[in-house]
Amino acid sequence: MTKYIFVTGGVVSSLGKGISCASIGKILEVRGFKVSFVKCDPYINVDPGTMNPFQHGEVYVTDDGAETDLDLGHYERFTNAKLTKENNITTGKIYYSVITKERRGDYLGKTVQVIPHITDEIKDSLKKVAKDNVPDIVIVEVGGTVGDIESLPFLEAIRQLKQELGPTNAINIHLTLVPYIRSAEEIKTKPTQHSVGKLREIGIQPEILLCRSEKPISQELKKKIALFCNVALDAVIEAIDVKSIYEVPLLYKQDCFDELILNYLHLSPKKGNLEHWQEKVVGVLKNPEHSCRIAVVGKYIELQDAYKSIYEALVHGGIANNARVEIVKIDSEEVASSSIKQLMKGVDGILVPGGFGYRGIEGKINAVEFARRQKIPFFGICLGMQTAVIEFARNVCGLKNANSTEFNPKTPYPVISLLEEQKNVKIKGATMRLGAYPAHLMPQTHSHASYKLDLISERHRHRYEFNQEYRKTFEKHGMRVAGISPNKKLVEIVEIKEHPWFVAVQFHPEFKSKPDCAHPLFREFIRASLKKD
C-alpha cells in the first residue's frame, strides 16, 4: 500500500516547503523507496501558465506538457521521480472538474458542496498519483500557510485522507519558523506553538515538526516545542539555514530524519547513503577548482524565482566542470548599446532566457550582438534563440528591421513567426506548444558534440518559431541549423559557425538538468566559458 507524507507550512510563507519535500524524497529514495510528489496550490487559476512571472515565478513544464508550479522542478532535480500533469493540482483545477461533473449531471441532482464534493475530488487526485505511478511513498505539499482561507479545503481533504489511511500509512510534517530576535538575542518558539495550534483546530496533529531557524535550536527549546505542540522530542527536527539548497538532504540524513519517517510509516528500508551527493555535488560547491561569471540577461530579473531552473542549471554546469558559477543578473531593459561594455565587464559567458512580450527585447538583442562580436560564449533559450535570430538577421544578413511577428506584425522580414497551429488559437491557457518533442541533431555541431546523440527529446513552451523561408539566407551568412524536428518543419537549434560557442535553442533544457547530472548544453556552455581568455 502506498504511504503518504503530507507537508504543511506555518507562520510565514517562503520557508522552503518545496526544497524540504524534495530533500525528504531524496533521503527516502536512497533508502530504496520509489517516491512521487503532489503540489497542491490554493490559487483559483487552473494552472500557472497564464500568470505573470513577477507574481508567480517560473512556470515549470513536464514531459506531458503540463504547466506547473516551480516546486515540481525541485522534486525532479533532487530525485528520479518522473512527474506529469497529475502531480500538480490547484483550486481552479479541482473546481473546474467538479463543475464539469455537475453540468454533466454526474451528481444526480445533489447539492454540490465543499464537503464532500470538493474534498472528495482532492482526495481522488491524490490517490490517482499512487495508482498511476505505483510509488512506495507520495509526498504531498500543501501550498500556502496554515490559517489561509484558500488552503482550507486541501487541509480538510488531507485530514480525511489521513484518517482513512490509518496511522501507519500517513503522517503530517509541519514546516514552521522558529525566529531569532536579534535585539533580544533570543530564539522564540511562540509562533510555532500558534501555528501548530491552528493546525490542530482543524483536526490535524502533526507527527513531525521541521523547524526553520537561522540559529541552532537548543535541546531545552526543542523540549519546550515538543511539550506545547504535543509531539515526541525526537520529532522536533532542526532545519537551519544553509548556503546551498543541495546541503539540505545531507542535514536531514545526519539528523536521522529518514529513520524517523520510516519508523512512523512502519517501513523496512534498505541501507543507503548520500556519499555520492556529498562528494560530487556539495563537495564541489564548497571547494571548486575553477570559477566563471555568467551574465543572465532577462526581463524578469527582479524576481529570483522567475528563472529558477536557469540559475540551478548553471550551478549544475559548474558542478560538472568543478567550478563555481557567479551569476550576474542583468535587466534587459537596461542593456543599451552605449552601456553594454560596462555591464558585461568581466563576464565569461552570456545567457539570454525565455519570456513573452516586447518589453526588454532590444536589450536582449544588444546582448546577443555583444556576445557575437566579442566572441563570448553565448547560450540562448526559447525567446533567447528568437532574439539571436533577429540580431543575426539585422546585423549580419542585412535584413533591416527584421523582427518577430510577436513584436511587429508588419515587419518586412518576419524571421520569427507564429507556429502554424497557433494561428487560430483564441484561448491562452495550455494552448502553446508544450511538453517533450524530439529533434534530430546535425553532425559536427556544438550541440551534437554536447549530447553525443543523433536524436534528443526536450521540453517546449512557445508559440513562435524560426521562419524557414529565411534559412538559406542565414546559412549563407554563417548561422547553421544544428537541430530540427523529425518532419523538418521546426528549427530547434541554431549555431554560428565562426564562433567559439554560440548555441541557441527553442526548447527549455534547464528543466532536465540535475545537480549530479548536468544538462549537456549547460555543462558545455560552462566549459566554453571557463576557456574564455
XYZ file of N, CA and C in Angstrom, residues 191-303:
339
model
N 5.618 31.490 17.825
C 4.983 31.371 16.505
C 4.719 29.920 16.106
N 5.644 29.034 16.433
C 5.451 27.609 16.128
C 4.304 27.029 16.935
N 4.218 27.395 18.212
C 3.118 26.909 19.053
C 1.768 27.343 18.470
N 1.676 28.611 18.051
C 0.422 29.119 17.485
C 0.099 28.428 16.163
N 1.117 28.207 15.344
C 0.915 27.578 14.042
C 0.395 26.149 14.192
N 1.001 25.388 15.102
C 0.551 24.013 15.340
C -0.842 24.020 15.968
N -1.089 25.001 16.855
C -2.424 25.126 17.455
C -3.489 25.343 16.392
N -3.176 26.164 15.401
C -4.105 26.422 14.300
C -4.361 25.149 13.497
N -3.307 24.366 13.286
C -3.435 23.110 12.554
C -4.296 22.115 13.341
N -4.107 22.075 14.634
C -4.872 21.138 15.479
C -6.344 21.539 15.554
N -6.616 22.840 15.423
C -8.001 23.315 15.438
C -8.824 22.695 14.315
N -8.162 22.406 13.188
C -8.883 21.821 12.053
C -8.717 20.305 12.001
N -8.196 19.754 13.082
C -8.188 18.304 13.218
C -6.932 17.586 12.781
N -5.837 18.312 12.538
C -4.587 17.678 12.114
C -3.539 17.821 13.207
N -3.074 16.696 13.708
C -1.984 16.681 14.671
C -0.718 16.233 13.939
N 0.248 17.130 13.790
C 1.469 16.721 13.089
C 2.282 15.718 13.905
N 2.880 14.763 13.210
C 3.776 13.810 13.875
C 5.184 14.377 14.014
N 5.581 15.207 13.024
C 6.951 15.736 12.980
C 6.903 17.234 12.729
N 7.756 17.960 13.447
C 7.905 19.395 13.216
C 9.288 19.657 12.624
N 9.297 20.367 11.510
C 10.537 20.750 10.841
C 10.724 22.236 11.094
N 11.689 22.585 11.915
C 11.802 23.951 12.437
C 12.897 24.732 11.724
N 12.487 25.698 10.886
C 13.447 26.555 10.200
C 13.976 27.600 11.168
N 15.292 27.764 11.154
C 15.902 28.742 12.038
C 17.254 29.163 11.483
N 17.628 30.403 11.754
C 18.963 30.848 11.335
C 20.009 30.542 12.406
N 19.565 30.130 13.585
C 20.469 29.781 14.686
C 20.147 28.361 15.169
N 21.144 27.648 15.705
C 20.876 26.311 16.261
C 19.840 26.376 17.380
N 18.958 25.370 17.417
C 17.911 25.308 18.440
C 18.395 24.393 19.562
N 18.432 24.918 20.769
C 18.957 24.152 21.909
C 18.028 22.997 22.265
N 18.555 22.028 23.002
C 17.759 20.891 23.448
C 16.614 21.353 24.352
N 16.885 22.374 25.136
C 15.859 22.915 26.037
C 14.675 23.473 25.251
N 14.977 24.204 24.173
C 13.910 24.764 23.347
C 13.165 23.667 22.592
N 13.879 22.638 22.165
C 13.219 21.508 21.498
C 12.230 20.827 22.445
N 12.629 20.691 23.711
C 11.733 20.090 24.712
C 10.479 20.940 24.878
N 10.670 22.267 24.891
C 9.539 23.180 25.045
C 8.585 23.056 23.855
N 9.146 23.016 22.622
C 8.330 22.874 21.408
C 7.570 21.552 21.437
N 8.275 20.482 21.806
C 7.650 19.155 21.856
C 6.490 19.132 22.848
N 6.698 19.734 24.013
C 5.681 19.748 25.063
C 4.429 20.506 24.624
N 4.617 21.716 24.096
C 3.478 22.558 23.777
C 2.803 22.184 22.448
N 3.515 21.449 21.615
C 2.947 21.074 20.313
C 2.525 19.603 20.265
N 2.710 18.903 21.391
C 2.234 17.526 21.514
C 2.895 16.584 20.510
N 4.224 16.714 20.357
C 4.977 15.787 19.511
C 6.129 15.207 20.327
N 6.668 14.089 19.864
C 7.816 13.473 20.539
C 9.034 14.372 20.401
N 9.925 14.312 21.381
C 11.112 15.158 21.368
C 11.979 14.901 20.130
N 12.136 13.623 19.768
C 12.987 13.319 18.604
C 12.312 13.671 17.287
N 11.039 14.115 17.359
C 10.312 14.522 16.159
C 10.374 16.036 15.943
N 11.144 16.740 16.751
C 11.403 18.162 16.536
C 12.740 18.255 15.803
N 12.664 18.466 14.506
C 13.853 18.439 13.653
C 14.293 19.864 13.326
N 15.560 20.118 13.536
C 16.119 21.443 13.250
C 16.441 21.556 11.761
N 15.967 22.623 11.141
C 16.264 22.887 9.728
C 16.940 24.249 9.643
N 18.220 24.255 9.922
C 18.977 25.508 9.994
C 19.325 25.994 8.596
N 19.491 27.312 8.454
C 19.818 27.898 7.157
C 21.154 27.361 6.636
N 21.223 27.119 5.338
C 22.452 26.639 4.703
C 22.754 27.505 3.474
N 23.988 27.459 3.000
C 24.394 28.265 1.845
C 23.810 27.730 0.547
N 23.731 26.401 0.435
C 23.233 25.785 -0.788
C 22.065 24.868 -0.468
N 21.035 24.907 -1.317
C 19.877 24.031 -1.110
C 20.273 22.561 -1.191
N 21.385 22.261 -1.854
C 21.787 20.868 -2.016
C 22.427 20.279 -0.763
N 22.618 21.122 0.253
C 23.091 20.628 1.554
C 21.955 20.079 2.404
N 20.721 20.462 2.074
C 19.588 20.109 2.933
C 19.419 18.596 3.097
N 19.467 17.781 2.029
C 19.346 16.329 2.249
C 20.420 15.767 3.176
N 21.611 16.332 3.111
C 22.701 15.857 3.976
C 22.396 16.148 5.444
N 21.845 17.329 5.716
C 21.479 17.680 7.092
C 20.372 16.768 7.605
N 19.381 16.495 6.750
C 18.280 15.614 7.146
C 18.803 14.209 7.437
N 19.709 13.742 6.602
C 20.275 12.397 6.793
C 21.093 12.347 8.081
N 21.843 13.399 8.317
C 22.670 13.485 9.520
C 21.822 13.433 10.787
N 20.628 14.024 10.732
C 19.720 14.035 11.890
C 18.812 12.803 11.941
N 19.093 11.812 11.068
C 18.305 10.562 11.032
C 16.825 10.821 10.757
N 16.558 11.857 9.973
C 15.184 12.212 9.625
C 14.519 11.063 8.873
N 15.301 10.404 8.005
C 14.748 9.286 7.232
C 14.307 8.140 8.135
N 15.109 7.835 9.156
C 14.764 6.765 10.103
C 13.472 7.086 10.841
N 13.340 8.341 11.245
C 12.148 8.775 11.970
C 10.891 8.590 11.113
N 10.949 9.049 9.856
C 9.804 8.920 8.948
C 9.452 7.456 8.721
N 10.465 6.636 8.467
C 10.235 5.221 8.165
C 9.672 4.474 9.366
N 10.068 4.868 10.565
C 9.507 4.259 11.775
C 8.021 4.573 11.911
N 7.658 5.828 11.653
C 6.247 6.210 11.723
C 5.414 5.458 10.688
N 5.999 5.235 9.507
C 5.261 4.583 8.412
C 5.411 3.067 8.410
N 6.144 2.534 9.405
C 6.342 1.087 9.529
C 6.928 0.488 8.241
N 7.979 1.108 7.748
C 8.649 0.635 6.539
C 10.040 0.118 6.880
N 10.425 -0.963 6.238
C 11.759 -1.545 6.449
C 12.648 -1.124 5.290
N 13.611 -0.257 5.552
C 14.431 0.279 4.463
C 15.636 -0.599 4.129
N 16.164 -0.355 2.943
C 17.472 -0.891 2.592
C 18.526 0.086 3.108
N 19.772 -0.381 3.143
C 20.845 0.532 3.518
C 21.100 1.476 2.357
N 21.400 2.712 2.677
C 21.672 3.691 1.633
C 22.298 4.931 2.219
N 23.117 5.605 1.431
C 23.760 6.819 1.940
C 23.822 7.869 0.836
N 24.330 9.022 1.207
C 24.433 10.146 0.279
C 25.885 10.502 -0.003
N 26.763 9.504 0.005
C 28.186 9.772 -0.212
C 28.442 10.403 -1.577
N 27.753 9.880 -2.597
C 27.928 10.430 -3.945
C 27.481 11.891 -3.974
N 26.337 12.177 -3.376
C 25.801 13.549 -3.305
C 26.766 14.460 -2.555
N 27.300 13.939 -1.452
C 28.240 14.701 -0.635
C 29.503 15.048 -1.422
N 30.034 14.057 -2.123
C 31.299 14.244 -2.824
C 31.143 14.991 -4.141
N 30.190 14.552 -4.977
C 30.095 15.062 -6.338
C 29.274 16.347 -6.468
N 28.446 16.635 -5.466
C 27.617 17.845 -5.544
C 28.070 18.876 -4.511
N 27.818 18.594 -3.247
C 28.125 19.563 -2.187
C 29.629 19.794 -2.058
N 30.417 18.734 -2.199
C 31.873 18.869 -2.105
C 32.420 19.823 -3.154
N 31.914 19.713 -4.383
C 32.366 20.597 -5.461
C 31.892 22.027 -5.214
N 30.660 22.186 -4.742
C 30.131 23.526 -4.457
C 30.958 24.248 -3.391
N 31.441 23.497 -2.422
C 32.199 24.111 -1.328
C 33.659 24.358 -1.689
N 34.226 23.494 -2.520
C 35.652 23.618 -2.848
C 35.905 23.449 -4.340
N 35.396 24.357 -5.163
C 35.608 24.229 -6.610
C 37.037 24.608 -7.001
N 37.505 24.035 -8.094
C 38.850 24.348 -8.576
C 38.854 25.578 -9.482
N 37.723 25.866 -10.119
C 37.663 26.958 -11.087
C 36.479 27.872 -10.768
N 36.382 28.958 -11.500
C 35.224 29.852 -11.348
C 35.013 30.630 -12.640
N 33.761 31.037 -12.865
C 33.452 31.881 -14.022
C 32.234 32.730 -13.711
N 32.072 33.794 -14.495
C 30.949 34.716 -14.319
C 30.048 34.645 -15.541
N 28.763 34.356 -15.294
C 27.792 34.234 -16.374
C 26.745 35.331 -16.239
N 26.583 36.123 -17.295
C 25.536 37.146 -17.308
C 24.236 36.524 -17.794
N 23.181 36.672 -17.000
C 21.841 36.264 -17.419
C 21.068 37.544 -17.721
N 20.757 37.751 -19.002
C 20.103 38.986 -19.440
C 18.625 38.683 -19.657
N 17.796 39.063 -18.680
C 16.390 38.682 -18.716
C 15.435 39.825 -18.463
N 14.151 39.527 -18.661
C 13.092 40.522 -18.473
C 12.526 40.528 -17.063
N 12.749 39.427 -16.321
C 12.110 39.257 -15.009
C 13.157 39.100 -13.912
N 14.285 39.775 -14.082
C 15.432 39.625 -13.184
C 15.096 39.983 -11.735
N 14.162 40.914 -11.549
C 13.841 41.384 -10.189
C 13.377 40.256 -9.278
N 12.717 39.253 -9.842
C 12.186 38.159 -9.026
C 13.098 36.940 -9.158
